[in-house]
Short mmCIF file of C-alpha atoms (C1' of nucleotides) in Angstrom, two decimals:
data_model
loop_
_atom_site.label_atom_id
_atom_site.label_comp_id
_atom_site.label_asym_id
_atom_site.label_seq_id
_atom_site.Cartn_x
_atom_site.Cartn_y
_atom_site.Cartn_z
CA UNK A 1 6.61 215.52 12.61
CA UNK A 2 6.87 212.55 10.31
CA UNK A 3 9.43 214.43 8.35
CA UNK A 4 10.21 214.65 4.69
CA UNK A 5 10.57 211.46 2.48
CA UNK A 6 14.17 211.87 2.21
CA UNK A 7 16.93 213.40 4.23
CA UNK A 8 20.51 214.22 3.59
CA UNK A 9 22.94 211.31 4.32
CA UNK A 10 24.40 211.34 7.80
CA UNK A 11 27.36 213.53 8.57
CA UNK A 12 27.18 215.78 5.57
CA UNK A 13 27.22 219.60 5.81
CA UNK A 14 24.86 221.41 3.63
CA UNK A 15 25.46 225.28 3.11
CA UNK A 16 22.19 226.91 2.74
CA UNK A 17 21.62 230.74 2.02
CA UNK A 18 23.04 233.03 3.25
CA UNK A 19 25.83 230.78 4.51
CA UNK A 20 26.55 229.37 1.03
CA UNK A 21 27.84 232.83 0.10
CA UNK A 22 30.13 232.82 3.07
CA UNK A 23 31.49 229.38 2.27
CA UNK A 24 32.28 230.53 -1.25
CA UNK A 25 33.94 233.66 0.12
CA UNK A 26 36.17 231.54 2.55
CA UNK A 27 37.22 229.22 -0.29
CA UNK A 28 38.10 232.18 -2.62
CA UNK A 29 40.13 233.92 0.09
CA UNK A 30 42.00 230.71 1.01
CA UNK A 31 42.94 230.20 -2.70
CA UNK A 32 44.10 233.68 -3.29
CA UNK A 33 47.58 233.51 -1.98
CA UNK A 34 48.27 230.29 -3.99
CA UNK A 35 47.12 231.69 -7.12
CA UNK A 36 49.23 234.71 -6.46
CA UNK A 37 52.28 232.41 -6.15
CA UNK A 38 51.93 230.71 -9.42
CA UNK A 39 49.96 227.72 -8.36
CA UNK A 40 47.77 226.22 -11.18
CA UNK A 41 44.30 224.76 -10.64
CA UNK A 42 43.72 221.20 -11.05
CA UNK A 43 40.37 219.33 -11.16
CA UNK A 44 40.69 215.70 -10.11
CA UNK A 45 38.29 212.75 -9.74
CA UNK A 46 36.58 212.39 -6.36
CA UNK A 47 37.28 208.58 -6.48
CA UNK A 48 40.33 206.57 -7.19
CA UNK A 49 41.40 202.98 -7.10
CA UNK A 50 41.37 201.77 -3.52
CA UNK A 51 44.87 200.66 -3.82
CA UNK A 52 46.23 204.19 -4.41
CA UNK A 53 45.15 205.17 -0.85
CA UNK A 54 46.15 201.90 0.63
CA UNK A 55 49.62 202.27 -0.69
CA UNK A 56 50.07 206.04 -0.69
CA UNK A 57 48.40 207.04 2.49
CA UNK A 58 49.36 203.89 4.35
CA UNK A 59 47.68 200.75 5.54
CA UNK A 60 48.42 201.54 9.14
CA UNK A 61 46.72 204.84 9.19
CA UNK A 62 43.14 205.48 10.55
CA UNK A 63 42.06 207.02 7.32
CA UNK A 64 42.75 203.78 5.36
CA UNK A 65 42.09 201.26 8.01
CA UNK A 66 38.70 202.44 9.07
CA UNK A 67 37.41 205.61 7.47
CA UNK A 68 37.42 204.92 3.80
CA UNK A 69 34.17 205.05 1.64
CA UNK A 70 35.05 202.13 -0.48
CA UNK A 71 32.95 200.07 -2.97
CA UNK A 72 33.14 197.74 -5.92
CA UNK A 73 31.97 199.08 -9.27
CA UNK A 74 29.69 197.15 -11.75
CA UNK A 75 32.83 196.25 -13.58
CA UNK A 76 34.58 194.85 -10.53
CA UNK A 77 36.93 197.63 -9.64
CA UNK A 78 37.75 198.46 -6.14
CA UNK A 79 37.40 202.26 -5.85
CA UNK A 80 37.24 204.71 -2.91
CA UNK A 81 35.80 208.18 -2.56
CA UNK A 82 39.05 210.29 -2.02
CA UNK A 83 39.78 210.80 1.74
CA UNK A 84 42.61 213.32 1.06
CA UNK A 85 44.16 215.16 -1.79
CA UNK A 86 47.74 214.41 -2.07
CA UNK A 87 47.87 210.89 -3.31
CA UNK A 88 45.39 211.61 -6.16
CA UNK A 89 47.56 214.75 -7.24
CA UNK A 90 50.82 212.72 -7.18
CA UNK A 91 49.03 210.04 -9.14
CA UNK A 92 47.88 212.51 -11.81
CA UNK A 93 51.34 214.15 -12.00
CA UNK A 94 52.95 210.68 -12.60
CA UNK A 95 50.23 209.59 -15.00
CA UNK A 96 50.42 212.67 -17.18
CA UNK A 97 54.14 213.35 -16.83
CA UNK A 98 53.60 216.77 -15.29
CA UNK A 99 57.07 216.19 -13.69
CA UNK A 100 58.68 216.09 -16.98
CA UNK A 101 58.68 219.87 -17.54
CA UNK A 102 59.80 222.79 -15.44
CA UNK A 103 60.12 221.97 -11.87
CA UNK A 104 58.80 222.41 -9.28
CA UNK A 105 55.27 221.85 -10.52
CA UNK A 106 52.81 223.86 -8.40
CA UNK A 107 49.29 222.85 -8.22
CA UNK A 108 46.08 223.76 -6.22
CA UNK A 109 42.77 222.00 -5.93
CA UNK A 110 39.47 222.26 -3.88
CA UNK A 111 36.49 220.09 -3.45
CA UNK A 112 34.80 217.42 -1.32
CA UNK A 113 36.57 214.61 0.48
CA UNK A 114 35.03 211.65 2.31
CA UNK A 115 35.71 209.99 5.62
CA UNK A 116 33.51 207.49 7.23
CA UNK A 117 33.63 208.72 10.89
CA UNK A 118 31.10 209.61 13.48
CA UNK A 119 30.23 213.14 12.82
CA UNK A 120 30.65 215.86 15.43
CA UNK A 121 31.27 219.56 15.64
CA UNK A 122 33.80 220.30 12.79
CA UNK A 123 33.97 216.84 11.60
CA UNK A 124 31.95 215.60 8.70
CA UNK A 125 31.84 212.65 6.37
CA UNK A 126 31.77 214.90 3.42
CA UNK A 127 34.36 217.63 4.06
CA UNK A 128 35.56 220.57 2.00
CA UNK A 129 39.15 220.96 1.53
CA UNK A 130 41.44 223.22 -0.47
CA UNK A 131 45.01 222.15 -1.00
CA UNK A 132 48.31 223.02 -2.79
CA UNK A 133 51.14 220.70 -3.85
CA UNK A 134 54.48 221.62 -5.03
CA UNK A 135 56.58 218.73 -6.45
CA UNK A 136 60.08 218.38 -7.79
CA UNK A 137 62.22 220.26 -5.55
CA UNK A 138 63.79 219.66 -2.06
CA UNK A 139 64.41 223.36 -1.49
CA UNK A 140 63.48 224.40 1.93
CA UNK A 141 62.23 227.72 0.44
CA UNK A 142 59.36 225.67 -0.98
CA UNK A 143 58.42 224.39 2.42
CA UNK A 144 58.47 227.89 3.72
CA UNK A 145 56.35 229.10 0.76
CA UNK A 146 53.69 226.59 1.26
CA UNK A 147 53.50 227.30 4.90
CA UNK A 148 53.33 230.99 4.27
CA UNK A 149 50.63 230.56 1.59
CA UNK A 150 48.53 228.86 4.27
CA UNK A 151 49.25 231.56 6.69
CA UNK A 152 48.35 234.28 4.30
CA UNK A 153 45.06 232.58 3.50
CA UNK A 154 43.88 232.72 6.98
CA UNK A 155 45.13 236.16 7.44
CA UNK A 156 43.22 237.27 4.27
CA UNK A 157 39.99 236.29 6.14
CA UNK A 158 40.96 238.34 8.97
CA UNK A 159 41.41 235.32 11.44
CA UNK A 160 43.55 236.36 14.43
CA UNK A 161 43.39 233.02 16.37
CA UNK A 162 45.23 230.68 14.12
CA UNK A 163 48.40 229.08 15.43
CA UNK A 164 51.01 227.36 13.56
CA UNK A 165 52.68 224.27 14.88
CA UNK A 166 55.78 223.03 13.27
CA UNK A 167 57.95 219.90 13.31
CA UNK A 168 60.33 217.66 11.33
CA UNK A 169 59.99 213.92 10.94
CA UNK A 170 63.57 213.42 9.50
CA UNK A 171 64.26 211.32 6.44
CA UNK A 172 65.18 207.89 5.21
CA UNK A 173 68.65 208.34 6.70
CA UNK A 174 68.02 209.48 10.08
CA UNK A 175 64.55 208.34 10.94
CA UNK A 176 65.23 204.57 11.35
CA UNK A 177 67.61 205.09 14.20
CA UNK A 178 65.03 207.34 15.92
CA UNK A 179 62.24 204.89 15.25
CA UNK A 180 64.37 202.19 16.93
CA UNK A 181 64.97 204.34 19.91
CA UNK A 182 61.20 205.16 20.24
CA UNK A 183 60.17 201.50 19.90
CA UNK A 184 62.42 200.52 22.73
CA UNK A 185 61.15 203.25 24.87
CA UNK A 186 57.59 202.44 24.06
CA UNK A 187 58.15 198.79 25.27
CA UNK A 188 58.89 200.15 28.59
CA UNK A 189 55.66 201.97 29.29
CA UNK A 190 52.09 200.78 29.86
CA UNK A 191 49.42 201.17 27.26
CA UNK A 192 46.11 199.85 26.17
CA UNK A 193 45.78 197.16 23.51
CA UNK A 194 44.73 199.44 20.69
CA UNK A 195 47.65 201.84 21.36
CA UNK A 196 50.06 198.89 21.75
CA UNK A 197 48.87 197.76 18.26
CA UNK A 198 49.48 201.14 16.88
CA UNK A 199 53.02 201.14 18.39
CA UNK A 200 53.92 198.11 16.42
CA UNK A 201 52.47 199.28 13.14
CA UNK A 202 53.53 202.97 13.30
CA UNK A 203 55.36 203.92 16.47
CA UNK A 204 55.71 207.56 15.64
CA UNK A 205 51.84 207.99 15.63
CA UNK A 206 51.76 207.15 19.34
CA UNK A 207 53.42 210.39 20.10
CA UNK A 208 50.23 212.02 18.59
CA UNK A 209 47.98 210.71 21.18
CA UNK A 210 46.18 213.45 22.93
CA UNK A 211 44.89 211.69 25.99
CA UNK A 212 46.54 213.30 29.14
CA UNK A 213 47.35 209.96 30.69
CA UNK A 214 49.03 208.82 27.65
CA UNK A 215 51.02 212.08 27.22
CA UNK A 216 52.22 211.58 30.67
CA UNK A 217 53.70 208.34 30.08
CA UNK A 218 55.38 209.77 26.94
CA UNK A 219 56.95 212.73 28.71
CA UNK A 220 60.36 210.94 28.69
CA UNK A 221 60.05 209.59 25.12
CA UNK A 222 63.04 210.33 22.80
CA UNK A 223 62.39 213.09 20.27
CA UNK A 224 63.14 213.18 16.54
CA UNK A 225 65.00 216.45 16.98
CA UNK A 226 67.98 214.79 18.78
CA UNK A 227 68.38 212.22 15.99
CA UNK A 228 68.30 214.48 12.93
CA UNK A 229 70.95 214.14 10.33
CA UNK A 230 72.94 217.10 9.22
CA UNK A 231 70.96 217.59 6.15
CA UNK A 232 67.59 217.41 7.92
CA UNK A 233 68.74 219.75 10.60
CA UNK A 234 69.96 222.26 8.07
CA UNK A 235 66.77 221.96 6.06
CA UNK A 236 64.64 222.55 9.16
CA UNK A 237 66.73 225.53 10.23
CA UNK A 238 66.39 227.16 6.83
CA UNK A 239 62.59 226.78 6.85
CA UNK A 240 62.47 228.29 10.32
CA UNK A 241 64.75 231.16 9.23
CA UNK A 242 62.73 231.88 6.19
CA UNK A 243 59.41 231.90 8.15
CA UNK A 244 60.91 234.22 10.66
CA UNK A 245 62.12 236.69 7.88
CA UNK A 246 58.72 236.97 6.63
CA UNK A 247 57.05 237.32 9.99
CA UNK A 248 55.13 234.06 10.11
CA UNK A 249 55.05 232.96 13.69
CA UNK A 250 55.17 229.29 14.66
CA UNK A 251 55.48 226.99 17.71
CA UNK A 252 57.94 224.24 17.67
CA UNK A 253 55.81 221.05 18.41
CA UNK A 254 58.25 218.09 18.56
CA UNK A 255 55.38 215.59 18.94
CA UNK A 256 53.50 216.75 15.84
CA UNK A 257 53.47 213.54 13.63
CA UNK A 258 50.23 213.76 11.73
CA UNK A 259 48.16 210.80 10.59
CA UNK A 260 49.48 209.88 7.12
CA UNK A 261 52.33 207.57 6.44
CA UNK A 262 53.92 209.59 3.56
CA UNK A 263 55.28 212.51 5.54
CA UNK A 264 59.04 213.27 5.79
CA UNK A 265 60.92 216.19 7.23
CA UNK A 266 58.64 219.35 7.52
CA UNK A 267 55.21 218.73 9.04
CA UNK A 268 52.93 221.50 10.20
CA UNK A 269 49.30 222.22 11.29
CA UNK A 270 47.07 225.27 11.57
CA UNK A 271 45.28 225.26 14.89
CA UNK A 272 42.30 227.29 15.98
CA UNK A 273 40.48 227.09 19.38
CA UNK A 274 37.07 228.18 18.48
CA UNK A 275 35.67 224.98 16.91
CA UNK A 276 35.12 222.75 19.89
CA UNK A 277 37.17 219.53 20.08
CA UNK A 278 38.35 219.53 16.46
CA UNK A 279 40.99 222.27 16.49
CA UNK A 280 42.96 221.56 13.41
CA UNK A 281 41.79 223.77 10.50
CA UNK A 282 44.65 222.91 8.19
CA UNK A 283 47.79 220.93 7.93
CA UNK A 284 50.48 219.43 5.65
CA UNK A 285 54.05 218.53 5.22
CA UNK A 286 56.77 217.14 2.93
CA UNK A 287 56.42 213.81 1.32
CA UNK A 288 59.71 213.04 -0.38
CA UNK A 289 59.20 209.39 -0.85
CA UNK A 290 55.50 209.22 -2.00
CA UNK A 291 56.06 209.34 -5.70
CA UNK A 292 58.44 206.34 -5.55
CA UNK A 293 55.91 204.43 -3.47
CA UNK A 294 53.45 204.97 -6.15
CA UNK A 295 55.73 203.54 -8.70
CA UNK A 296 57.12 206.82 -10.09
CA UNK A 297 60.64 208.40 -10.12
CA UNK A 298 62.14 210.14 -7.06
CA UNK A 299 59.98 213.26 -6.88
CA UNK A 300 60.01 215.24 -3.69
CA UNK A 301 57.02 217.29 -2.72
CA UNK A 302 55.45 219.32 -0.17
CA UNK A 303 51.79 220.60 0.37
CA UNK A 304 48.82 221.20 2.59
CA UNK A 305 45.22 220.69 2.98
CA UNK A 306 43.10 223.43 4.41
CA UNK A 307 39.59 222.72 5.78
CA UNK A 308 37.15 225.05 4.22
CA UNK A 309 34.39 224.05 6.64
CA UNK A 310 36.45 224.46 9.76
CA UNK A 311 37.92 227.69 8.53
CA UNK A 312 34.25 229.02 8.18
CA UNK A 313 33.61 227.83 11.70
CA UNK A 314 36.67 229.67 12.83
CA UNK A 315 35.55 232.90 11.05
CA UNK A 316 32.16 232.55 12.65
CA UNK A 317 33.78 231.93 16.12
CA UNK A 318 35.72 234.95 15.83
CA UNK A 319 32.76 236.96 14.79
CA UNK A 320 34.80 238.85 12.24
CA UNK A 321 32.20 238.61 9.49
CA UNK A 322 32.68 238.26 5.83
CA UNK A 323 30.88 241.25 4.50
CA UNK A 324 29.04 239.55 1.74
CA UNK A 325 27.74 242.25 -0.54
CA UNK A 326 24.18 242.87 -1.42
CA UNK A 327 23.38 240.51 -4.24
CA UNK A 328 21.12 242.80 -6.28
CA UNK A 329 21.02 246.28 -7.79
CA UNK A 330 17.47 246.45 -9.09
CA UNK A 331 14.25 244.76 -8.45
CA UNK A 332 11.43 245.05 -11.03
CA UNK A 333 7.75 244.93 -10.52
CA UNK A 334 4.91 244.76 -13.02
CA UNK A 335 1.38 245.75 -12.40
CA UNK A 336 -0.71 243.54 -14.51
CA UNK A 337 -0.06 241.11 -17.37
CA UNK A 338 0.65 243.68 -20.13
CA UNK A 339 3.29 245.33 -18.06
CA UNK A 340 4.66 241.89 -17.20
CA UNK A 341 5.81 241.46 -20.91
CA UNK A 342 7.59 244.91 -20.85
CA UNK A 343 9.18 244.18 -17.41
CA UNK A 344 10.57 240.90 -18.50
CA UNK A 345 12.33 242.72 -21.44
CA UNK A 346 13.68 245.41 -18.92
CA UNK A 347 15.02 242.83 -16.60
CA UNK A 348 17.03 241.02 -19.35
CA UNK A 349 18.26 244.33 -20.74
CA UNK A 350 19.52 245.53 -17.28
CA UNK A 351 21.36 242.19 -16.85
CA UNK A 352 23.00 242.44 -20.12
CA UNK A 353 24.17 245.92 -19.11
CA UNK A 354 25.87 244.17 -16.10
CA UNK A 355 23.20 245.32 -13.53
CA UNK A 356 22.20 242.61 -11.22
CA UNK A 357 18.40 242.41 -11.45
CA UNK A 358 15.54 240.33 -10.16
CA UNK A 359 11.75 240.78 -10.57
CA UNK A 360 8.62 239.87 -8.84
CA UNK A 361 6.99 236.69 -10.06
CA UNK A 362 3.58 235.22 -9.68
CA UNK A 363 1.28 238.25 -10.03
CA UNK A 364 1.60 239.31 -6.56
CA UNK A 365 -0.27 242.20 -4.96
CA UNK A 366 1.63 245.32 -5.42
CA UNK A 367 2.20 245.70 -1.75
CA UNK A 368 3.62 242.32 -1.52
CA UNK A 369 5.80 242.81 -4.60
CA UNK A 370 7.15 246.01 -2.98
CA UNK A 371 7.88 243.99 0.11
CA UNK A 372 9.84 241.60 -1.92
CA UNK A 373 11.77 244.44 -3.57
CA UNK A 374 12.77 245.74 -0.10
CA UNK A 375 13.80 242.42 1.15
CA UNK A 376 15.90 241.57 -1.98
CA UNK A 377 18.51 244.18 -0.83
CA UNK A 378 18.29 245.84 -4.27
CA UNK A 379 19.13 249.65 -4.28
CA UNK A 380 16.33 250.54 -6.85
CA UNK A 381 12.99 249.35 -7.73
CA UNK A 382 11.58 249.65 -11.23
CA UNK A 383 7.81 249.59 -11.51
CA UNK A 384 5.66 249.54 -14.64
CA UNK A 385 1.93 249.67 -14.81
CA UNK A 386 -0.60 250.32 -17.54
CA UNK A 387 -0.37 254.15 -17.02
CA UNK A 388 3.52 253.92 -17.42
CA UNK A 389 3.08 251.66 -20.43
CA UNK A 390 0.86 254.32 -22.03
CA UNK A 391 3.54 257.11 -21.49
CA UNK A 392 6.49 254.90 -22.38
CA UNK A 393 8.04 255.27 -18.97
CA UNK A 394 9.19 253.18 -15.97
CA UNK A 395 9.01 254.39 -12.44
CA UNK A 396 12.44 254.08 -10.84
CA UNK A 397 12.34 254.16 -7.01
CA UNK A 398 15.26 254.67 -4.65
CA UNK A 399 14.50 251.99 -2.09
CA UNK A 400 16.73 253.71 0.49
CA UNK A 401 15.68 257.29 0.09
CA UNK A 402 12.11 256.43 -0.95
CA UNK A 403 11.85 258.97 -3.80
CA UNK A 404 10.42 258.00 -7.14
CA UNK A 405 10.88 259.47 -10.83
CA UNK A 406 9.43 258.48 -14.19
CA UNK A 407 12.09 257.55 -16.75
CA UNK A 408 11.54 256.91 -20.38
CA UNK A 409 11.96 253.28 -21.21
CA UNK A 410 14.55 254.21 -23.88
CA UNK A 411 16.76 255.68 -21.28
CA UNK A 412 16.15 253.20 -18.40
CA UNK A 413 19.42 251.31 -18.76
CA UNK A 414 21.63 254.36 -18.98
CA UNK A 415 19.83 256.03 -16.08
CA UNK A 416 20.20 253.15 -13.73
CA UNK A 417 23.65 252.54 -14.75
CA UNK A 418 24.48 256.23 -13.93
CA UNK A 419 22.60 256.15 -10.67
CA UNK A 420 24.35 252.90 -9.58
CA UNK A 421 27.75 254.38 -10.30
CA UNK A 422 26.99 257.50 -8.29
CA UNK A 423 25.85 255.31 -5.43
CA UNK A 424 29.16 253.45 -5.46
CA UNK A 425 31.41 256.50 -5.27
"C1'" G B 1 32.70 201.32 17.34
"C1'" U B 2 31.64 203.58 22.88
"C1'" G B 3 29.34 207.30 26.18
"C1'" G B 4 26.19 212.07 27.37
"C1'" G B 5 22.36 215.54 25.68
"C1'" U B 6 18.14 216.74 22.61
"C1'" G B 7 13.55 215.49 19.30
"C1'" U B 8 6.63 220.24 19.78
"C1'" A B 9 4.55 224.83 13.31
"C1'" G B 10 9.20 226.58 7.74
"C1'" C B 11 12.80 228.82 11.84
"C1'" U B 12 13.83 229.81 17.44
"C1'" C B 13 11.37 227.74 21.40
"C1'" A B 14 7.24 227.72 25.60
"C1'" G B 15 3.91 223.91 27.45
"C1'" U B 16 2.56 223.92 35.39
"C1'" U B 17 0.97 217.58 39.91
"C1'" G B 18 -1.08 213.78 33.18
"C1'" G B 19 -6.99 217.03 31.31
"C1'" C B 20 -9.21 219.96 23.99
"C1'" A B 21 -1.31 222.04 21.32
"C1'" G B 22 0.85 227.69 22.01
"C1'" A B 23 4.10 232.28 21.29
"C1'" G B 24 7.62 235.07 18.53
"C1'" C B 25 9.75 235.39 13.81
"C1'" A B 26 8.74 234.16 8.80
"C1'" C B 27 4.98 233.59 4.83
"C1'" U B 28 0.15 235.26 2.26
"C1'" G B 29 -3.98 238.77 1.98
"C1'" G B 30 -6.30 243.34 3.69
"C1'" G B 31 -6.13 248.37 6.14
"C1'" U B 32 -7.77 254.75 -0.12
"C1'" C B 33 -8.94 250.79 -7.16
"C1'" G B 34 -0.78 251.57 -8.65
"C1'" U B 35 4.00 251.55 -3.76
"C1'" G B 36 8.39 248.49 0.57
"C1'" G B 37 10.83 249.57 5.63
"C1'" U B 38 7.22 251.19 11.43
"C1'" C B 39 1.95 249.97 12.94
"C1'" C B 40 -2.97 247.31 12.91
"C1'" C B 41 -6.32 243.20 11.31
"C1'" A B 42 -7.06 238.45 9.24
"C1'" G B 43 -5.13 233.49 7.54
"C1'" G B 44 -2.79 228.51 7.31
"C1'" U B 45 0.25 224.53 8.59
"C1'" G B 46 1.58 220.16 13.40
"C1'" U B 47 0.79 211.88 13.03
"C1'" C B 48 4.14 216.94 19.66
"C1'" G B 49 10.65 211.81 15.88
"C1'" C B 50 8.60 206.62 15.47
"C1'" G B 51 6.61 202.01 17.91
"C1'" G B 52 4.73 199.73 22.16
"C1'" G B 53 3.18 200.06 27.53
"C1'" U B 54 0.67 202.34 32.10
"C1'" U B 55 -4.03 205.19 32.55
"C1'" C B 56 -10.81 206.96 32.11
"C1'" G B 57 -7.27 210.24 29.48
"C1'" A B 58 -0.25 210.76 27.52
"C1'" C B 59 3.35 216.32 24.27
"C1'" U B 60 3.83 214.99 29.70
"C1'" C B 61 5.32 208.81 33.07
"C1'" C B 62 7.84 203.65 31.50
"C1'" C B 63 10.24 200.48 27.68
"C1'" G B 64 12.26 200.09 22.88
"C1'" U B 65 13.68 202.41 18.42
"C1'" C B 66 15.39 205.99 14.98
"C1'" A B 67 17.33 210.91 14.06
"C1'" C B 68 20.13 214.98 15.25
"C1'" U B 69 23.96 216.79 18.53
"C1'" C B 70 28.26 216.91 21.58
"C1'" A B 71 32.40 214.05 23.23
"C1'" C B 72 36.22 209.75 23.11
"C1'" C B 73 40.07 207.37 19.36
"C1'" C B 74 41.75 210.27 15.01
"C1'" C B 75 41.65 213.89 11.61
"C1'" A B 76 40.26 218.90 7.69
#
RNA sequence: GUGGGUGUAGCUCAGUUGGCAGAGCACUGGGUCGUGGUCCCAGGUGUCGCGGGUUCGACUCCCGUCACUCACCCCA
């Protein structure tokens, strides 16, 4: 096969029917708990000035150093397709003064994000994410709320294999001492050049290495938990108490660091084992210093990003199903061109009455049209031929039971409305 | 960026020591001039990923290349 002239760009995921409906369903279910908790929707640009990510996310991160889709515009601006959501949300909050009103500001967003990586199972160059951000409060109850919202989102999809990993990274008061201790420790162990480089730029991220041989060497590494200041310890204890109170289970994961520079205190990750090597289906944390880094006032914040693609994979891996409803109520069929005109009017009338309706197009043979009616999933077929036209009726056929009755055209909408209601109950 | 696997019909895949490219599904038409689901008949599509090489002859063997895929680092 020489193949079509054009192909989708490398590493993008396309959701074709019927999977597209499942994708939408997943996104709706993940968003529901956030909307129920007073988070407002925000639609942001999918590209920003490159400097926003370089500063906000951090030059030392993989995301910025090797995964950005960056380009220069015709006007000479350096821009980047958004690799994550938080930096853009904080930028918009600061730019438009959303932090001047009632705090905390609670926002949610969804859409595509871009990272230039080698694609593999569960990892795409264009990925779909849904996120929430709460800014303007250091209250640990907000940390617990954000985590619980994520948890409820997965629960709403019927997922049973989601695990929550939880950690705290300390703050500007206590982290420097820990960092120093960690650097001292890292100097004593053996590591490859790339890891050594990472250790100098951002030593905490070395802890996140998943290679067994590296993990072994890190077994004796100092942990943040022993360096926490009183405030951070109290904050973390409260978060965990609140989660326990509402029955959200977690696993303390003292090595959970996460890849972005802006995190402070609470960090967490939702993990699922059904997707191959990429097990993280969502994650987030607190970023109390980010607004200041971006030139704004002190504005603490916490949020998460949930991977919609990966969540759908998890749903499919668990085989729980999403019960996507039949898309149609009625399928209309015309026999001959004169009837075609009548059928078109019928179809539009039915739709205006809230009945989901499609029709056979293209002058198909009746047998083929009925086959199309059958496969459409509609509960009823409406047939109109010249004999019916002469009698001012349409044939209404129950596609499940198989019986058919003539209904006067003037009563067609009412009759079908009633039949569909009866079927529902 | 590095490594493994796979490329044959729209989809899922067969194809024997190298000898004329197949099945199922799907699609379209027909089987009583106006009736689907089961059944029967008929129909069509392929640069066998692409380019070289070996050979009388290559889907098959060799080399290269591209794509897809899985994995490593890392992340959603």
